[in-house]
PDB file of C-alpha atoms in Angstrom:
ATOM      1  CA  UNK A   1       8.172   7.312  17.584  1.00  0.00           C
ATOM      2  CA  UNK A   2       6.353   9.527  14.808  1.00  0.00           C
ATOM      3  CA  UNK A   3       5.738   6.797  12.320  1.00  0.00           C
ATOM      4  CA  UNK A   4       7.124   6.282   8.694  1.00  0.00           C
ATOM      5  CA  UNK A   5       9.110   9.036   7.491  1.00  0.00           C
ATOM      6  CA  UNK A   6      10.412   9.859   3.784  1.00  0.00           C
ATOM      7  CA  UNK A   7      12.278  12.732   2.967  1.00  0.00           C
ATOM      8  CA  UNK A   8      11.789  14.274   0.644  1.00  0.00           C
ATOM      9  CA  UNK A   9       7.881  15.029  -0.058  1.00  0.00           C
ATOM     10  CA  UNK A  10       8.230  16.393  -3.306  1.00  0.00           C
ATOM     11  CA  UNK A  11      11.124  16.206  -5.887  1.00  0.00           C
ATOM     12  CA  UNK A  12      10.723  17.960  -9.663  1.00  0.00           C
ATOM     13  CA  UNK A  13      13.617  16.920 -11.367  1.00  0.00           C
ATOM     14  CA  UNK A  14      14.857  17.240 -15.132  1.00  0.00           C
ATOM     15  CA  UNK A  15      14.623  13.934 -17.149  1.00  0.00           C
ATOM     16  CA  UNK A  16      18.282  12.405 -17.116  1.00  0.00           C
ATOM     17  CA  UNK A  17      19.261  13.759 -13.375  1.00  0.00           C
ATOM     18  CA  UNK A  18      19.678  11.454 -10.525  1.00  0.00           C
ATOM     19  CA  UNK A  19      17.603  11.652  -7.540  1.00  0.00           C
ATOM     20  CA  UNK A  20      17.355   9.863  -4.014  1.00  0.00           C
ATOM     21  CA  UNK A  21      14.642   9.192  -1.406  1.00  0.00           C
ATOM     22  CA  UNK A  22      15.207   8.609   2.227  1.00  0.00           C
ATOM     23  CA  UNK A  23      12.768   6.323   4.161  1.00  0.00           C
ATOM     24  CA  UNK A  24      12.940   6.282   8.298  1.00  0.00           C
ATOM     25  CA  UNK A  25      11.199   3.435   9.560  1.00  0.00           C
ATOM     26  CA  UNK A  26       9.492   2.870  12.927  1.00  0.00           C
ATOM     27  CA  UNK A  27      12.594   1.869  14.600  1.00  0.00           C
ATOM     28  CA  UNK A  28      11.284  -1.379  15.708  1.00  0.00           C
ATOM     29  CA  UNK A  29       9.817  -2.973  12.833  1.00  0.00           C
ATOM     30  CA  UNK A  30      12.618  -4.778  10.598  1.00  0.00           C
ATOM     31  CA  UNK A  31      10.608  -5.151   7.459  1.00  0.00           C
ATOM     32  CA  UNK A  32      11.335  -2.380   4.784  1.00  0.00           C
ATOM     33  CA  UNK A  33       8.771  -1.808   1.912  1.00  0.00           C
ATOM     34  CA  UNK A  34       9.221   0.483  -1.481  1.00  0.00           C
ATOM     35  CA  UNK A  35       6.097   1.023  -3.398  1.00  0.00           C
ATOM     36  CA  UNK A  36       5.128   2.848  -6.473  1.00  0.00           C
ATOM     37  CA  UNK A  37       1.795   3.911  -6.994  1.00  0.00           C
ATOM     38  CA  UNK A  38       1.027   6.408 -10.161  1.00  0.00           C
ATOM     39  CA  UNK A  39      -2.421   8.213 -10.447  1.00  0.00           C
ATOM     40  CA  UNK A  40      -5.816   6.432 -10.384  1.00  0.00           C
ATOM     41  CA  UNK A  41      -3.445   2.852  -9.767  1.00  0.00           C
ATOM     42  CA  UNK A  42      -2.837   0.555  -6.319  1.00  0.00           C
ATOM     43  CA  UNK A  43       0.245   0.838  -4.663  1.00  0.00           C
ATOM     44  CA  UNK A  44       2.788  -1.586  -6.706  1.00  0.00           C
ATOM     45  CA  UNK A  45       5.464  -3.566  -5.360  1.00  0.00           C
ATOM     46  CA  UNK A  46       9.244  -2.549  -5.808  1.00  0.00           C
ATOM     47  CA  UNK A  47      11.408  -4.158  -3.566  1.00  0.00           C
ATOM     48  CA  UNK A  48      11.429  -5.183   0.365  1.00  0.00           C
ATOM     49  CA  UNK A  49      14.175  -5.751   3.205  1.00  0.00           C
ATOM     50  CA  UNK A  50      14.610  -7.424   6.263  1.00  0.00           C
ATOM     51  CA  UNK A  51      16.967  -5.828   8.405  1.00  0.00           C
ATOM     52  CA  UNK A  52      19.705  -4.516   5.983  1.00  0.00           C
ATOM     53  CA  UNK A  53      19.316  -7.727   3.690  1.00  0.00           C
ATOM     54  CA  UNK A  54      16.748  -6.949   0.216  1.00  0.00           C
ATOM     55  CA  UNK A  55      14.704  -9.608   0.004  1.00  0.00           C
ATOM     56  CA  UNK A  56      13.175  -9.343  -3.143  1.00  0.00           C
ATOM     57  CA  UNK A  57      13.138  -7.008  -6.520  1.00  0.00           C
ATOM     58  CA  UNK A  58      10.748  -6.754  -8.730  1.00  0.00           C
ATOM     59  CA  UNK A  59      10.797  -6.956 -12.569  1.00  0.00           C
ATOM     60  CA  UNK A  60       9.232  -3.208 -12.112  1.00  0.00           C
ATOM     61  CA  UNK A  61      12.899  -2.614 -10.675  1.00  0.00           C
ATOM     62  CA  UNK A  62      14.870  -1.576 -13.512  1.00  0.00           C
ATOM     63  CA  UNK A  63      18.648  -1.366 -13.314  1.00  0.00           C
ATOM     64  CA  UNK A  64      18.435   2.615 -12.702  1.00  0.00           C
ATOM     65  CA  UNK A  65      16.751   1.638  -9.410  1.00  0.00           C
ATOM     66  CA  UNK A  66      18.792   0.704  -6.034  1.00  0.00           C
ATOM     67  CA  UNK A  67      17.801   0.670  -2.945  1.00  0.00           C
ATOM     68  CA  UNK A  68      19.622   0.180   0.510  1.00  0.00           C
ATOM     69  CA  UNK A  69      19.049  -0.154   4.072  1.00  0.00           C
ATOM     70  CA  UNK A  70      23.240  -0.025   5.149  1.00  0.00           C
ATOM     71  CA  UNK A  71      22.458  -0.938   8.947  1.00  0.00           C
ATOM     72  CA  UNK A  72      18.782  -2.326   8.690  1.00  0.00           C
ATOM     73  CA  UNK A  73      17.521   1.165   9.869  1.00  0.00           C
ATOM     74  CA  UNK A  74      16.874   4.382   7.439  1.00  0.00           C
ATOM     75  CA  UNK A  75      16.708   3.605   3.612  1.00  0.00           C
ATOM     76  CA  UNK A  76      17.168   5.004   0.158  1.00  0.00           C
ATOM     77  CA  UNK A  77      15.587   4.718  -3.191  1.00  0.00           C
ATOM     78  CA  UNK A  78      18.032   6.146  -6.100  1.00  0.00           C
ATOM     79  CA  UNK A  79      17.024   6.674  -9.271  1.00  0.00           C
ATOM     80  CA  UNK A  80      19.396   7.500 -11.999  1.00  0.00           C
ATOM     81  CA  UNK A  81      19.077   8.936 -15.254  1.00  0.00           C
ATOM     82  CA  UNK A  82      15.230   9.677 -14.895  1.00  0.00           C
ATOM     83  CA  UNK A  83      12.516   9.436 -17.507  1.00  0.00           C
ATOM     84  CA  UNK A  84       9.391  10.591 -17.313  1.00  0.00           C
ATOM     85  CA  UNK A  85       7.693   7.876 -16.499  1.00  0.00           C
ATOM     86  CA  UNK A  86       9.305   7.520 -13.565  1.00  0.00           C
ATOM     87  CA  UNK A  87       7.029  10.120 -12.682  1.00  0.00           C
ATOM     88  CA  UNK A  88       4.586   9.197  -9.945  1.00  0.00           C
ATOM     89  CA  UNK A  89       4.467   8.793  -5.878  1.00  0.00           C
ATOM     90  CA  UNK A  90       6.991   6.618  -3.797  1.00  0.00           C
ATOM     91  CA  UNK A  91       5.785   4.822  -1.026  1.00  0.00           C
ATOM     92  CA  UNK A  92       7.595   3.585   1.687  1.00  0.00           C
ATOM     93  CA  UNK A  93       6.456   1.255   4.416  1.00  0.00           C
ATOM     94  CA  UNK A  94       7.820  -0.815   7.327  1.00  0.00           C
ATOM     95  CA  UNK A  95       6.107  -3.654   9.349  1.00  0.00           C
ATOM     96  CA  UNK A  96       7.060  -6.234  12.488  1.00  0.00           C
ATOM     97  CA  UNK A  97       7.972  -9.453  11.026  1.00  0.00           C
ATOM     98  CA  UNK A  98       7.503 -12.387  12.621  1.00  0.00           C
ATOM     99  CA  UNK A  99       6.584 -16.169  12.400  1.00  0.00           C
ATOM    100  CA  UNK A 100       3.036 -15.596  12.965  1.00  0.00           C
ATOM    101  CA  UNK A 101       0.049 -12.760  12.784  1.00  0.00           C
ATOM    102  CA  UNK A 102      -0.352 -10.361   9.677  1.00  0.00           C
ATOM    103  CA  UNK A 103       2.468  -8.506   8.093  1.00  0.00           C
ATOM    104  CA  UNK A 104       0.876  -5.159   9.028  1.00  0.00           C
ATOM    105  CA  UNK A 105       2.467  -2.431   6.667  1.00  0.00           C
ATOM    106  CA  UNK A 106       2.470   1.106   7.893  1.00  0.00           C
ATOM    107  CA  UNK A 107       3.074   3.734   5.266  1.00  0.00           C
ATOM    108  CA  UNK A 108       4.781   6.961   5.073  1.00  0.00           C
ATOM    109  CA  UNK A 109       3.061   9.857   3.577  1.00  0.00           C
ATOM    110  CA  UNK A 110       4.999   9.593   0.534  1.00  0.00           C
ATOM    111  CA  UNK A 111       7.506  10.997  -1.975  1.00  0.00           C
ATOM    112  CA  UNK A 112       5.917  12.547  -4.934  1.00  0.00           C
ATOM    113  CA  UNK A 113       8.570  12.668  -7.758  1.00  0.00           C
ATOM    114  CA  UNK A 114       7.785  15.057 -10.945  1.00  0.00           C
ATOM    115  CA  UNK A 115      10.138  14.082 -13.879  1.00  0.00           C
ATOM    116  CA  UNK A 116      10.043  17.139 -16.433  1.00  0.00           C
TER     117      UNK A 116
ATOM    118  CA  UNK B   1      -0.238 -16.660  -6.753  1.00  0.00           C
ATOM    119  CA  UNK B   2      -1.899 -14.164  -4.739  1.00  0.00           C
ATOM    120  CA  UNK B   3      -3.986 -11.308  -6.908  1.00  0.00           C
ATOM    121  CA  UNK B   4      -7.312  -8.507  -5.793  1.00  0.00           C
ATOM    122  CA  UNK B   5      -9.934  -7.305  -7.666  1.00  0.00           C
ATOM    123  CA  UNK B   6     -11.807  -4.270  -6.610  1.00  0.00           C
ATOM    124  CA  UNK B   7     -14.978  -4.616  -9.023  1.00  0.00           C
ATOM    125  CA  UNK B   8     -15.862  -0.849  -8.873  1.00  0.00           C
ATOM    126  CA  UNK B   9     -13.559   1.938  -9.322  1.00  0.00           C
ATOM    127  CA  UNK B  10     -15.597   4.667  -8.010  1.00  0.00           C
ATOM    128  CA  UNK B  11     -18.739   4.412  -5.680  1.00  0.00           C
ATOM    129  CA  UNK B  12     -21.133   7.400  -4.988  1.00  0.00           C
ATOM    130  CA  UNK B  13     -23.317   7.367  -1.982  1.00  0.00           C
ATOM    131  CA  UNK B  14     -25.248   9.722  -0.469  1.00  0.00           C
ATOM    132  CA  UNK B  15     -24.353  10.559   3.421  1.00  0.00           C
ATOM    133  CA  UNK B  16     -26.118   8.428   5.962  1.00  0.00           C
ATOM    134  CA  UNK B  17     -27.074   5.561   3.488  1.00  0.00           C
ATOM    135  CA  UNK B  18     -25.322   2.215   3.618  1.00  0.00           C
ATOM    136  CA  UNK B  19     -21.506   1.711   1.897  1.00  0.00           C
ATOM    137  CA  UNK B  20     -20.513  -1.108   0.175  1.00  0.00           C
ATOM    138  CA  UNK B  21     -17.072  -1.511  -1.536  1.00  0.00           C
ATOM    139  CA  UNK B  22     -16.390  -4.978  -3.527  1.00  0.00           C
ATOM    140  CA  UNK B  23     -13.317  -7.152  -3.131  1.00  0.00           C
ATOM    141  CA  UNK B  24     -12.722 -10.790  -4.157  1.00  0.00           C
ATOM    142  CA  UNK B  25      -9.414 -12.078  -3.907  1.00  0.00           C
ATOM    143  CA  UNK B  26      -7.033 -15.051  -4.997  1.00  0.00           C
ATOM    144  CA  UNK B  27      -4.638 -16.857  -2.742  1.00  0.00           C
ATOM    145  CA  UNK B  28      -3.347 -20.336  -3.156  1.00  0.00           C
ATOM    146  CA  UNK B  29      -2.849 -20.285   0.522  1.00  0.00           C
ATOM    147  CA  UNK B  30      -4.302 -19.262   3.981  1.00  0.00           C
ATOM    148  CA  UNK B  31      -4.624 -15.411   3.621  1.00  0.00           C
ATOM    149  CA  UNK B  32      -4.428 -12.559   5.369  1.00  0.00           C
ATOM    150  CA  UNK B  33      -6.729  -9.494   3.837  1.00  0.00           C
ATOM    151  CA  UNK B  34      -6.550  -5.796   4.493  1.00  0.00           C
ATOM    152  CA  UNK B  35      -8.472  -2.453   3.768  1.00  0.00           C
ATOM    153  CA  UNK B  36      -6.330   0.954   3.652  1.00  0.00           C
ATOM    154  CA  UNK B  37      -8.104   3.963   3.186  1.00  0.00           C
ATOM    155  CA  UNK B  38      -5.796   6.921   1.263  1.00  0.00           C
ATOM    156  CA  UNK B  39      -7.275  10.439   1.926  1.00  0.00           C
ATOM    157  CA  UNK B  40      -6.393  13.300  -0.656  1.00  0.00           C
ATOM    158  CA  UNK B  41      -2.399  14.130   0.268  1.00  0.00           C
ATOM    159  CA  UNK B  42      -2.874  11.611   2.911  1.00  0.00           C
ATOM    160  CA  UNK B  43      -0.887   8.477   3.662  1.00  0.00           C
ATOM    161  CA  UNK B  44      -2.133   4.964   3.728  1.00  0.00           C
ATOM    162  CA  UNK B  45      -4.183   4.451   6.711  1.00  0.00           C
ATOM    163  CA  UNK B  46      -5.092   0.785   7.716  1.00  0.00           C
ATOM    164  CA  UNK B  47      -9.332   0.810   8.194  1.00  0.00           C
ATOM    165  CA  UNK B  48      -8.884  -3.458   9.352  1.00  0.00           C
ATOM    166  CA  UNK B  49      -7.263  -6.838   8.715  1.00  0.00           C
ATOM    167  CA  UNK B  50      -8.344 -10.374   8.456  1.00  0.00           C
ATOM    168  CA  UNK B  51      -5.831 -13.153   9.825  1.00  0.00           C
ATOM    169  CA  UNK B  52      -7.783 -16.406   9.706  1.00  0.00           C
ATOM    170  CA  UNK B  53     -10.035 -15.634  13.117  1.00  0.00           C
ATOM    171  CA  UNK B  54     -13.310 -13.783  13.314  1.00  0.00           C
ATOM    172  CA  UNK B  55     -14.691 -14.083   9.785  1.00  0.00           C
ATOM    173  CA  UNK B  56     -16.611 -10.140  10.566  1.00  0.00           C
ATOM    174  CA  UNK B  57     -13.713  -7.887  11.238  1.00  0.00           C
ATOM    175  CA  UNK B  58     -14.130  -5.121  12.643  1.00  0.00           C
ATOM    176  CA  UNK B  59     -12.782  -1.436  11.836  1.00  0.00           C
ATOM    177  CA  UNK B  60     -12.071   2.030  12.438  1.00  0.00           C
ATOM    178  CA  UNK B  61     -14.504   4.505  11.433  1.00  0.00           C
ATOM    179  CA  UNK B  62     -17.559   2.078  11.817  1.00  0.00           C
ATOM    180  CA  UNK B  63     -16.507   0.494   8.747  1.00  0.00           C
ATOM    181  CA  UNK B  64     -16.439  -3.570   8.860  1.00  0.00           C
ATOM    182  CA  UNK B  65     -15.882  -6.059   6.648  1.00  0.00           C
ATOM    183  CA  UNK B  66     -16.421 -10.084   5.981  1.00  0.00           C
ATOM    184  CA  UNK B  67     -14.250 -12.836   4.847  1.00  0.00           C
ATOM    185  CA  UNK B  68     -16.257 -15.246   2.772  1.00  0.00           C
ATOM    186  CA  UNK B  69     -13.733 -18.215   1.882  1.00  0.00           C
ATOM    187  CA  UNK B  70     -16.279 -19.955  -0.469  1.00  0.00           C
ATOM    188  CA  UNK B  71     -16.990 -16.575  -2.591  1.00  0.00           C
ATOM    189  CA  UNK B  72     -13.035 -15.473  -2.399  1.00  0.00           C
ATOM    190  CA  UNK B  73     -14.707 -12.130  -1.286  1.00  0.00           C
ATOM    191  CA  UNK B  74     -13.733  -9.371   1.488  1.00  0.00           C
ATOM    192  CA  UNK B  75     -16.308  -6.834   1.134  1.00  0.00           C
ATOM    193  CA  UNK B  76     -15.830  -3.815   2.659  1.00  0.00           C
ATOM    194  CA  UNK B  77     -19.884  -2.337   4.529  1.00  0.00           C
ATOM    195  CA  UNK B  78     -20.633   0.583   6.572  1.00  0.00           C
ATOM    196  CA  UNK B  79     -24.050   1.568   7.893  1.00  0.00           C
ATOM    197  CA  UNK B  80     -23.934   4.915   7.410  1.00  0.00           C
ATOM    198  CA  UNK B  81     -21.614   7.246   5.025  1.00  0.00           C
ATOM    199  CA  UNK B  82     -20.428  10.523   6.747  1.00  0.00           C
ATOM    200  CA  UNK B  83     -18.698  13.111   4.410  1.00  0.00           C
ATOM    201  CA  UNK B  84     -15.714  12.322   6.028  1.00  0.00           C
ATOM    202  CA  UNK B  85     -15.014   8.766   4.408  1.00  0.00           C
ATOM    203  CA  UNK B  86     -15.095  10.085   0.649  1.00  0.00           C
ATOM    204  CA  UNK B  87     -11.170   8.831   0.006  1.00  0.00           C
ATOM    205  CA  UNK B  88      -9.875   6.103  -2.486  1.00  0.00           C
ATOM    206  CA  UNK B  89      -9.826   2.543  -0.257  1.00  0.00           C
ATOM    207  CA  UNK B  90      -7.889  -0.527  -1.577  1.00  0.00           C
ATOM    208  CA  UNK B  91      -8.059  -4.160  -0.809  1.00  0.00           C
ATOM    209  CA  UNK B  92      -4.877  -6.071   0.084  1.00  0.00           C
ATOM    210  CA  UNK B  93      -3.854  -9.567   0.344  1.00  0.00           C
ATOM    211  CA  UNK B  94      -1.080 -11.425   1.678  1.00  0.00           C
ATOM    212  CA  UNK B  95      -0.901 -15.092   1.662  1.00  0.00           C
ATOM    213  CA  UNK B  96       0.732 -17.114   3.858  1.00  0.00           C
ATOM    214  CA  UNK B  97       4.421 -17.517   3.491  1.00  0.00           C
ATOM    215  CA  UNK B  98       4.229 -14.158   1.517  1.00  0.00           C
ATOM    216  CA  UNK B  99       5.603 -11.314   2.612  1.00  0.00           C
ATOM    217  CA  UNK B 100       4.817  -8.640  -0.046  1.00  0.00           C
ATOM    218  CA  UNK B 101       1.118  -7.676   0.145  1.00  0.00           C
ATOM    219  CA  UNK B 102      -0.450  -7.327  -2.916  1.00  0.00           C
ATOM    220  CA  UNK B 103      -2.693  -4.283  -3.583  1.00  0.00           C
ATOM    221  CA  UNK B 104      -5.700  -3.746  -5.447  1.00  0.00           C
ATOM    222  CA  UNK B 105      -6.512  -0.944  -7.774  1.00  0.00           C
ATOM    223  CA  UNK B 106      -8.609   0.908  -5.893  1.00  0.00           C
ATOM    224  CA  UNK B 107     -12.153   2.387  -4.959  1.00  0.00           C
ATOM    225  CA  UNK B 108     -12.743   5.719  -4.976  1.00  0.00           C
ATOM    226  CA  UNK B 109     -16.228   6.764  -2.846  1.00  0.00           C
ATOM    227  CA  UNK B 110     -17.714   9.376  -3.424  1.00  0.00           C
ATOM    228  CA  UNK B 111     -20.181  10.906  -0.630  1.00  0.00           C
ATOM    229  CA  UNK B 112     -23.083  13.314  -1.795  1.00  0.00           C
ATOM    230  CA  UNK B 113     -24.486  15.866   0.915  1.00  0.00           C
TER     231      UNK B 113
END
C-alpha cells in the first residue's frame, strides 16, 4: 500500500465548468476525510465518511459540492459550476476508526484546483 | 466545541538554536492533539500525537512536544533547528467523541543559515 492517493494533482479549469477529484484511500482504513485548505490558511473541514456512509457536511459544503464513496473504498469530490473562489488545494485523508486511540489522519498530497 | 490557536504565524530561527512553536487549544472533552508538518508541494506529514498518556510526546525529527491540561497548551520544542525543518506546522485537535480534527492556522518557521 502507497498511501493516500488523489488524482488529479492539478486541475485549471474555466469558472462555470464542472470538475471531479478522485481520492484512493489506504485500503484498510474506513474513515474518509475532504479538506480545503487555501493559501497561508489550516486545512478546513468539508465533509467525512465511514465506509460508504457521509457522516457529516459542513456549512463550507455548498450545494455545488458532492462527494461519494459508492463501495466505502475510492472517493470523489465534484464541483459544479465553479467560481473562483473555489480556487485553492483539496485535501483528502483517510484514518482507522475505532472505539478507542486517536483518529490518526493520513493525507494525500493533494489536488490543487485553479479556477480562471 | 473543540477550536486551536497557533499564536505565531511565522517563526525565524537560526539553525542549531532551540524551536519553539505555540499552541493552546479548546476542548470540552478529553482530547487528543496532533502536530503535522506540510513541506513546500509536500503532503501533510504527522511530526506526533497526544492521546491522554505520556504528557511529553515524543516525535519524528527530534521534535517533541507537551500537553499542559491546566494552560490548554501543546507546544511544539526542538533542541536544535536544522535547515531541513523550515515548513509550515499546524496544531490539531480532536476531542473525544469527535471525529473531525480540527486544524489550526498554521506556523510557518523559518530557519536562517
Amino acid at each position: 500500500d502507497t498511501g493516500v492517493s488523489q488524482d488529479p494533482r492539478h486541475k485549471i479549469t474555466k469558472r462555470g465548468q464542472n470538475v471531479t477529484f478522485r481520492c484512493d484511500p489506504i485500503s484498510e482504513h474506513n474513515r474518509l476525510y475532504w479538506y480545503r485548505q487555501t493559501l497561508g490558511q489550516g486545512p478546513e473541514f468539508l465533509t467525512y465518511f465511514q465506509n460508504e456512509a457521509q457522516l457529516e457536511k459542513s456549512r463550507l459544503l455548498s450545494d455545488r459540492f458532492s462527494a461519494e464513496r459508492p463501495k466505502g473504498s475510492f472517493s470523489t469530490l465534484e464541483i459544479q459550476r465553479t467560481e473562483q473562489g473555489d480556487s485553492a488545494m483539496y485535501l483528502c485523508a483517510s484514518s482507522l476508526g475505532g472505539i478507542s486511540g486517536a483518529n490518526v489522519l493520513t493525507f494525500g498530497a493533494g489536488s490543487r484546483l485553479t479556477v480562471l | 466545541a473543540q477550536s486551536v490557536t497557533q499564536l505565531d504565524s511565522h517563526v525565524s530561527v537560526s539553525e542549531g538554536t532551540p524551536v519553539l512553536l505555540r499552541c493552546n487549544y479548546s476542548s470540552s472533552y478529553s482530547p487528543s492533539l496532533f502536530w503535522y508538518v506540510q513541506h513546500p508541494n509536500k503532503g501533510l506529514q504527522l511530526l506526533l500525537k497526544y492521546t491522554s498518556a505520556a504528557t511529553l510526546v515524543k516525535g519524528i525529527n527530534g521534535f517533541e512536544a507537551e500537553f499542559k491540561k491546566s494552560e490548554t497548551s501543546f507546544h511544539l520544542t526542538k533542541p536544535s533547528a536544522h535547515m531541513s525543518d523550515a515548513a509550515e506546522y499546524f496544531c490539531v485537535v480532536s476531542e473525544r467523541g469527535s471525529y473531525i480534527p480540527t486544524f489550526g492556522r498554521g506556523t510557518s518557521l523559518i530557519v536562517h543559515p
